[in-house]
Structures are given as structure tokens and as C-alpha cells.
Amino acid sequence: MAPIMRFLRHLGRLLAEFFEFAWHNKAWWIVPIIIVLLLLTLLIATTTSVAPFIYTLF
């Protein structure tokens, strides 16, 4: 199996466990935070020209 497929499988398991934790503990406030962090990570990883503008957010 390709390493990227293994990574995606583990990432899927991690996200499933996270949402199960949020459901069980009724911690819905943390879900939007994680979604925004994942989107920001995806944005930084895919486009390197956006990286200088990320500093203005923090």
C-alpha cells in the first residue's frame, strides 16, 4: 500500500475518533476550531504563496 494511502487511512481514523469524542462528551464547541485549523493547514500546504499572509492572522 502506498504511504499516502496509509496516511489518509490513519487521518480518517483520527478524525472519526475525534468526532466520536465530541459526540460522546457533547463538546461541539471544539468542532469548528478543528475544522478551521484543518482548512488553514490545507491552505498553507497547497499554496506556498499564501504563507506570508498567514502571519497577519496571528
XYZ file of C-alpha atoms in Angstrom:
58
model
C 0.000 0.000 0.000
C 1.271 3.452 -0.885
C 2.417 5.647 2.008
C -0.092 8.365 1.124
C -2.962 5.887 1.341
C -1.747 4.712 4.730
C -1.555 8.332 5.894
C -5.097 9.062 4.690
C -6.420 5.936 6.395
C -4.857 6.971 9.706
C -6.087 10.535 9.270
C -9.602 9.208 8.692
C -9.421 7.122 11.848
C -8.165 10.111 13.833
C -10.996 12.342 12.604
C -13.563 9.614 13.309
C -12.282 9.234 16.870
C -12.321 12.986 17.343
C -15.940 13.313 16.230
C -16.895 10.323 18.381
C -15.257 12.074 21.360
C -17.117 15.315 20.597
C -20.416 13.439 20.262
C -19.945 11.470 23.466
C -18.817 14.438 25.590
C -21.101 16.982 23.896
C -18.069 19.112 23.098
C -19.496 20.634 19.920
C -17.728 23.941 20.532
C -14.399 22.373 19.584
C -15.525 21.057 16.181
C -15.439 24.442 14.363
C -11.996 25.138 15.790
C -10.634 21.878 14.405
C -12.295 22.443 11.030
C -10.775 25.917 10.723
C -7.343 24.602 11.706
C -7.577 21.801 9.143
C -8.614 24.234 6.403
C -5.812 26.613 7.322
C -3.312 23.748 7.231
C -4.610 22.665 3.849
C -4.342 26.215 2.552
C -0.758 26.563 3.718
C 0.255 23.122 2.435
C -1.173 23.590 -1.048
C -0.167 27.158 -1.812
C 3.150 28.482 -0.638
C 2.409 31.992 -1.896
C -0.248 32.379 0.812
C 2.179 31.731 3.665
C 3.302 35.383 4.142
C -0.318 36.479 4.573
C -0.969 33.933 7.320
C 1.170 35.969 9.719
C -1.350 38.814 9.608
C -3.986 36.499 11.078
C -1.997 35.964 14.229
